[in-house]
Short mmCIF file of N, CA and C in Angstrom, two decimals:
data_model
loop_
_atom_site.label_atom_id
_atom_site.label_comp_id
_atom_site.label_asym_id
_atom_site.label_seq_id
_atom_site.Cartn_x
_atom_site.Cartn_y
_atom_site.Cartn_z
N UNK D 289 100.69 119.86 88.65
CA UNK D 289 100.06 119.33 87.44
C UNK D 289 100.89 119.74 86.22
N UNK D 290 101.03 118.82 85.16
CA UNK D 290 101.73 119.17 84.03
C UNK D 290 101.14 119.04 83.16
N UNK D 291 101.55 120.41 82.51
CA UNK D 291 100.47 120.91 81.15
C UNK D 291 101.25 120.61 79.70
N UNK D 292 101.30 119.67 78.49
CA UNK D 292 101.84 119.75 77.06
C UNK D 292 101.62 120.89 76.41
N UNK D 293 100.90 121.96 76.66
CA UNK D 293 100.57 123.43 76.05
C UNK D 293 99.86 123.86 77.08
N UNK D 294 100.03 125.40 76.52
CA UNK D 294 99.14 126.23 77.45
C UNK D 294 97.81 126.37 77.61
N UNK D 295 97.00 125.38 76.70
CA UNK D 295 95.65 125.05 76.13
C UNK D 295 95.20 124.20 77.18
N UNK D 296 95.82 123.13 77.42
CA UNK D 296 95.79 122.08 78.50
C UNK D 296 94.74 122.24 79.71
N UNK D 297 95.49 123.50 80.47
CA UNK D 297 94.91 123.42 81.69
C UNK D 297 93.30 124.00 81.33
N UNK D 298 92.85 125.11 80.18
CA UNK D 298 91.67 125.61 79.84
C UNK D 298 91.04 124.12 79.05
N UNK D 299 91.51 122.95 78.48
CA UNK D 299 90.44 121.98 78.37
C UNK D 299 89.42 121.87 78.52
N UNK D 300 89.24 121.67 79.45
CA UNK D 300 87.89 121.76 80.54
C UNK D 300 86.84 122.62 80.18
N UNK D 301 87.16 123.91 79.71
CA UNK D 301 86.41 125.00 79.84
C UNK D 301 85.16 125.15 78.01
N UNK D 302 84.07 125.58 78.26
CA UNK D 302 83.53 125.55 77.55
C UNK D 302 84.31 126.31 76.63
N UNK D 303 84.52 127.49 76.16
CA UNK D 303 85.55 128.12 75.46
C UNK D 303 86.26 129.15 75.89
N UNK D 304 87.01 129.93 76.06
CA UNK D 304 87.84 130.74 76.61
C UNK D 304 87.25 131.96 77.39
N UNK D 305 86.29 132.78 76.53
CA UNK D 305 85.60 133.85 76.61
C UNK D 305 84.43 133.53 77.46
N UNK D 306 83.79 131.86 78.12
CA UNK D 306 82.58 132.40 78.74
C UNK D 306 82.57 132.55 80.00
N UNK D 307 81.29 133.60 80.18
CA UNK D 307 81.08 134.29 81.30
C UNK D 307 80.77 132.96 82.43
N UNK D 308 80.14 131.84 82.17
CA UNK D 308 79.84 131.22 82.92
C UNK D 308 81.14 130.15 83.39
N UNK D 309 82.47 129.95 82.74
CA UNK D 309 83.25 129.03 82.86
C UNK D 309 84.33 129.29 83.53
N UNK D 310 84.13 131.03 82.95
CA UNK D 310 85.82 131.72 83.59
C UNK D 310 84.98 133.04 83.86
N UNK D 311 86.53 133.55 84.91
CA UNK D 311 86.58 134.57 85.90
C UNK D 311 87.06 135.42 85.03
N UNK D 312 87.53 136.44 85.14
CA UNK D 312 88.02 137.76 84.63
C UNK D 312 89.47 137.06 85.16
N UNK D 313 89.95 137.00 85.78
CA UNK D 313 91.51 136.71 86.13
C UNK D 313 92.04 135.57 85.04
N UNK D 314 90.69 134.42 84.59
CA UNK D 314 91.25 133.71 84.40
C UNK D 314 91.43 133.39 82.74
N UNK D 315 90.57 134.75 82.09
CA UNK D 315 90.46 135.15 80.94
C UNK D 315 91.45 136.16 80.59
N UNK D 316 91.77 136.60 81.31
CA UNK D 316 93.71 137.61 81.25
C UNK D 316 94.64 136.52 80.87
N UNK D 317 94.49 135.49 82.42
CA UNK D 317 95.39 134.99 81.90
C UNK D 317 95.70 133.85 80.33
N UNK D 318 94.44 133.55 80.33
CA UNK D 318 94.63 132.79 78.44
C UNK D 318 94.78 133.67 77.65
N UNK D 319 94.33 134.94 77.95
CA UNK D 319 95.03 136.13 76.36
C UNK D 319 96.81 135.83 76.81
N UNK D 320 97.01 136.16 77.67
CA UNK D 320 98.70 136.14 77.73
C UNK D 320 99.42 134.80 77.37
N UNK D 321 98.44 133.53 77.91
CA UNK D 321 98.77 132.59 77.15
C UNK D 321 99.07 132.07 75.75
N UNK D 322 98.14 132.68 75.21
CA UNK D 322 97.41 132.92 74.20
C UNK D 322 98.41 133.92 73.09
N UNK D 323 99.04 135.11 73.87
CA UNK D 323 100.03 135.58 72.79
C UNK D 323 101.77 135.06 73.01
N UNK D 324 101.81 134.41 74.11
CA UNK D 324 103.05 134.10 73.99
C UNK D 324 103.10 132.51 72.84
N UNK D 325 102.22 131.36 73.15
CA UNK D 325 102.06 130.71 72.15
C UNK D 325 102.25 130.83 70.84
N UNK D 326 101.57 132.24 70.05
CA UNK D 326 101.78 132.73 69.09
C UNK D 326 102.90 132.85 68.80
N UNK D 327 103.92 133.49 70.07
CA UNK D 327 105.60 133.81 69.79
C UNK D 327 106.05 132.66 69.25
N UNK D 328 105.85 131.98 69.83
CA UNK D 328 106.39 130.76 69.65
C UNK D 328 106.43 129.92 68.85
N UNK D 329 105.28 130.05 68.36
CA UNK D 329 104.97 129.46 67.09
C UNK D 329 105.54 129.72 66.12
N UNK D 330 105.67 131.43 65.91
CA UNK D 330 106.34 132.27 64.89
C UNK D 330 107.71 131.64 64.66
N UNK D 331 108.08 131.68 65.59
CA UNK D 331 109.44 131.03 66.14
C UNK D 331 110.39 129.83 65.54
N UNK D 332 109.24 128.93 65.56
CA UNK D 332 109.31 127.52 65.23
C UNK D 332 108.86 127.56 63.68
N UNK D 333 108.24 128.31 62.99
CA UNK D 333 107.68 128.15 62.20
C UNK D 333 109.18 128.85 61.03
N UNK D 334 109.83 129.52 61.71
CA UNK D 334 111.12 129.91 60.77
C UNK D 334 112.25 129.45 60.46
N UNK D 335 112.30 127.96 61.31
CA UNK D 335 113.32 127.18 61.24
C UNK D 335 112.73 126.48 59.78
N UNK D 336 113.62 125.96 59.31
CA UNK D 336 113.47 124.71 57.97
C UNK D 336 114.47 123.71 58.26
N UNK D 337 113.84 122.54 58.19
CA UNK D 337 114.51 121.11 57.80
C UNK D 337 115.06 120.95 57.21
N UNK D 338 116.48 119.82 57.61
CA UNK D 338 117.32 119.92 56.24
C UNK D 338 117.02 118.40 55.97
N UNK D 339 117.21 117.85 54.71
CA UNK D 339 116.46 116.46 54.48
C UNK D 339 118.04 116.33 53.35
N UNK D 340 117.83 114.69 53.66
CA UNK D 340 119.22 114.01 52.84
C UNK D 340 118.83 112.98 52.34
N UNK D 341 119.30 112.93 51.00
CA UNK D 341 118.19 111.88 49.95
C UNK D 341 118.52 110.34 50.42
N UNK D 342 119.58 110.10 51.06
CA UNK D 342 120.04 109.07 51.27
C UNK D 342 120.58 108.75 52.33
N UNK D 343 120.38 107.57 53.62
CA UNK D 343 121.15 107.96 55.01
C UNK D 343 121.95 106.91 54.91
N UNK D 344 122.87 106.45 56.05
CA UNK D 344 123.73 105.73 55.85
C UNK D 344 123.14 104.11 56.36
N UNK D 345 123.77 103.20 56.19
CA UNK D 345 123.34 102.32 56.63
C UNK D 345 122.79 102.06 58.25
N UNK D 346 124.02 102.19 59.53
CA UNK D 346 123.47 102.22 60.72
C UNK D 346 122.77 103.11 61.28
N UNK D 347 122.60 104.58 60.25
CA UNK D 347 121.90 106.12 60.80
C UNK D 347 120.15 105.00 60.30
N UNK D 348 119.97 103.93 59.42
CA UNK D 348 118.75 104.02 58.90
C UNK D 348 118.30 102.57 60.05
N UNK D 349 119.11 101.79 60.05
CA UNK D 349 119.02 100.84 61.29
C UNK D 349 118.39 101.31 62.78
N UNK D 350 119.44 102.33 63.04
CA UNK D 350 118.97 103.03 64.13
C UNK D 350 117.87 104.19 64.70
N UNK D 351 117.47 104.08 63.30
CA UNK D 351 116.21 105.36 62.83
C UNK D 351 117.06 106.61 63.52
N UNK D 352 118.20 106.99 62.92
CA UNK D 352 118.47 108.14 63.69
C UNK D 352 118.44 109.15 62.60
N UNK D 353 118.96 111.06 62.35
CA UNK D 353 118.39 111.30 61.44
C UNK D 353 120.49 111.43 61.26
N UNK D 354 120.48 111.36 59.74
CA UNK D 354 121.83 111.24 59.41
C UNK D 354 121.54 112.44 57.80
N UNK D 355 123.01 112.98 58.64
CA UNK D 355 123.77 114.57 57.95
C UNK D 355 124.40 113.86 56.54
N UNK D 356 124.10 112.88 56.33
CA UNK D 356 124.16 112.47 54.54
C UNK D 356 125.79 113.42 54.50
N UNK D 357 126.94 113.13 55.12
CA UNK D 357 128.58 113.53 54.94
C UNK D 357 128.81 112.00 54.56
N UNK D 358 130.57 112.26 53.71
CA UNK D 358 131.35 110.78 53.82
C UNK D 358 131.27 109.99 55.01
N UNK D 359 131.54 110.66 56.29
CA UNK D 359 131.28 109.82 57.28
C UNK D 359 130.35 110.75 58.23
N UNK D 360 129.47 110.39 58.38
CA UNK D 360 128.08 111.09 59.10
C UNK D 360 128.54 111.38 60.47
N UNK D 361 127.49 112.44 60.86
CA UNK D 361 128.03 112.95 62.34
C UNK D 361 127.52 111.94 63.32
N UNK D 362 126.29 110.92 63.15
CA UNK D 362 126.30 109.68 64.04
C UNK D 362 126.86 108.97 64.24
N UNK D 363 128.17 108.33 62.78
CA UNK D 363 129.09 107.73 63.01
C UNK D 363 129.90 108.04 63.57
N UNK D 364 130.51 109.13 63.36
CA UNK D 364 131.72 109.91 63.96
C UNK D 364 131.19 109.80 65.43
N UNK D 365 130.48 110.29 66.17
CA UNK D 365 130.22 110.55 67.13
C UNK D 365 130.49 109.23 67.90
N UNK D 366 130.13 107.91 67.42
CA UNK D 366 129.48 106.46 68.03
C UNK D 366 130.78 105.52 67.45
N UNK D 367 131.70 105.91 66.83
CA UNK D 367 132.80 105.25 65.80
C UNK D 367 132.07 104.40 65.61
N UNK D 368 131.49 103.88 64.23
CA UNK D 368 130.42 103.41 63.85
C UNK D 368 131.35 103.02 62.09
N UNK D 369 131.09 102.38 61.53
CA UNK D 369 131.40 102.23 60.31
C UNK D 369 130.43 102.99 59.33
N UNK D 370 130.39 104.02 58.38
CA UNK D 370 129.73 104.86 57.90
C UNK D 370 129.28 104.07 56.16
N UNK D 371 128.47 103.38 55.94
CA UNK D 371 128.29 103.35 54.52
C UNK D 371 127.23 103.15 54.15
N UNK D 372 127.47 103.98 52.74
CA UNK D 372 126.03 104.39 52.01
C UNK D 372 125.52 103.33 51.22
N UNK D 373 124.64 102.43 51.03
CA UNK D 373 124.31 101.74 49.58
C UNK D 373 123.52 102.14 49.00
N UNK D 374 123.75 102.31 47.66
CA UNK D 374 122.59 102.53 46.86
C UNK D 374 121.36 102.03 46.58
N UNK D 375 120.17 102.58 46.76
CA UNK D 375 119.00 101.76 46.48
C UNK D 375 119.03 101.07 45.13
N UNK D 376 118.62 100.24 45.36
CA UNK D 376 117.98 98.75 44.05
C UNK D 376 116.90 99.71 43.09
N UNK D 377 116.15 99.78 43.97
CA UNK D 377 114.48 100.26 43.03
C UNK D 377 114.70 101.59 42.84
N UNK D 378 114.03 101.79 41.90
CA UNK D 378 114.13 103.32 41.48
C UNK D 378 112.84 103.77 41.64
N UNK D 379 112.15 104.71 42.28
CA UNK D 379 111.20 105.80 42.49
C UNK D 379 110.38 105.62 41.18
N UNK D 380 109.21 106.17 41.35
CA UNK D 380 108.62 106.74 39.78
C UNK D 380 108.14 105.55 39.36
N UNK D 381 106.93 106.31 37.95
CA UNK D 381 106.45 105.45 37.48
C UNK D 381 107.94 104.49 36.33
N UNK D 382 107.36 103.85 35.99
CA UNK D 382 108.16 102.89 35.35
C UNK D 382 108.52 103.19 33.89
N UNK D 383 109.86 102.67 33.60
CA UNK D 383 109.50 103.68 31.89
C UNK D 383 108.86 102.47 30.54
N UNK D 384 108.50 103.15 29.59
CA UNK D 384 107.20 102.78 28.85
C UNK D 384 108.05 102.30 27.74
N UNK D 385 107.80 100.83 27.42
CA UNK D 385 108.53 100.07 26.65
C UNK D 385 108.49 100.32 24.98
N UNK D 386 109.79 100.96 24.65
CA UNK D 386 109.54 101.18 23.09
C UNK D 386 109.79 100.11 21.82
N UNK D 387 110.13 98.94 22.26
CA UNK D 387 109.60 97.66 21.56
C UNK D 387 108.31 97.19 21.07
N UNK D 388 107.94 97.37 19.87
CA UNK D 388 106.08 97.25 20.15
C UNK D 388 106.37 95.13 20.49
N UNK D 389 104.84 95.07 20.91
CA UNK D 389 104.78 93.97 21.57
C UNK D 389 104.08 92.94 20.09
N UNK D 390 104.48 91.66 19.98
CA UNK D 390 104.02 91.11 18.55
C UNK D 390 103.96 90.01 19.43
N UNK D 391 102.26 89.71 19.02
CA UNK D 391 101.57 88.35 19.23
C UNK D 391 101.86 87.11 18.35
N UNK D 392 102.08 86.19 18.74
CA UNK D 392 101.86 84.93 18.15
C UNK D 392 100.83 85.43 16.83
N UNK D 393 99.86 85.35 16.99
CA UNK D 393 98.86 85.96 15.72
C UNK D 393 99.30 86.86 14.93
N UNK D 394 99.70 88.28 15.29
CA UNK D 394 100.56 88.88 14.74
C UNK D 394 101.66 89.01 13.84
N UNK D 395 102.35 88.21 13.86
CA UNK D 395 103.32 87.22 13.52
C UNK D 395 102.98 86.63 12.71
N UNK D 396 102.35 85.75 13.01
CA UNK D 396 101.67 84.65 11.52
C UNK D 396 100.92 85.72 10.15
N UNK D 397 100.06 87.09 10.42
CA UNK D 397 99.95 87.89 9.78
C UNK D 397 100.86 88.70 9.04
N UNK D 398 102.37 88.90 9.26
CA UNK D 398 103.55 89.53 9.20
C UNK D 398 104.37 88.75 8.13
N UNK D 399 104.23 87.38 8.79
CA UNK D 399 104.98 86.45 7.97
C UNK D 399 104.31 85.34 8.00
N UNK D 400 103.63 85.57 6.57
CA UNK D 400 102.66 84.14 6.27
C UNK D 400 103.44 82.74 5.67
N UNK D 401 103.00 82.10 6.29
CA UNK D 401 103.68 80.29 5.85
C UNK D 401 103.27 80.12 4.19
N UNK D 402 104.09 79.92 3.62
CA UNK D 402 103.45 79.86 2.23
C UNK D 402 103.92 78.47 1.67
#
């Protein structure tokens, strides 16, 4: 049987600790489960992601994750043609137009027909 965590195979069980679900053998063994998980976690939890504002064209095609270099380590690897384009749209709210805006009405108030 194959377990995705060590939680898996205790599923089943009302919760770890009861007297009616588990044995004494079988409550040892989820504490030991139970602290190596933890290791592990610790573990994983000390690595950090490295993130690249921009990937290359076939790294983003291919959903692969791309090392944002002149020529990326997917290309290199795949001899691949490596190029970056710049995005069109820009992020963010939009910037706030310092032209004031003059109505038809406005206008006729501004500069009256005489």
């Amino acid at each position: 049987m194959y377990f995705n965590s060590p939680y898996d195979q205790y599923s089943n069980l009302h919760h770890p600790y009861c007297k009616i679900c588990c044995n004494s053998g079988e409550i040892s063994q989820f504490n030991e489960l139970n602290e190596r998980s933890q290791h592990y976690k610790s573990e994983i939890t000390k690595k950090t992601r490295s993130y690249v504002t921009l990937a290359c064209t076939s790294c983003r095609d291919k959903k692969e994750k791309c090392s944002g270099e002149a020529i990326c380590a997917n290309c290199k690897r795949h001899n691949r043609e490596c190029v970056y384009i710049k995005p069109t749209k820009k992020r963010g709210p939009k910037p706030k137009d310092k032209k004031p805006i003059i109505t038809p009405a406005l206008a006729n108030l501004l500069n009256p027909v005489v």
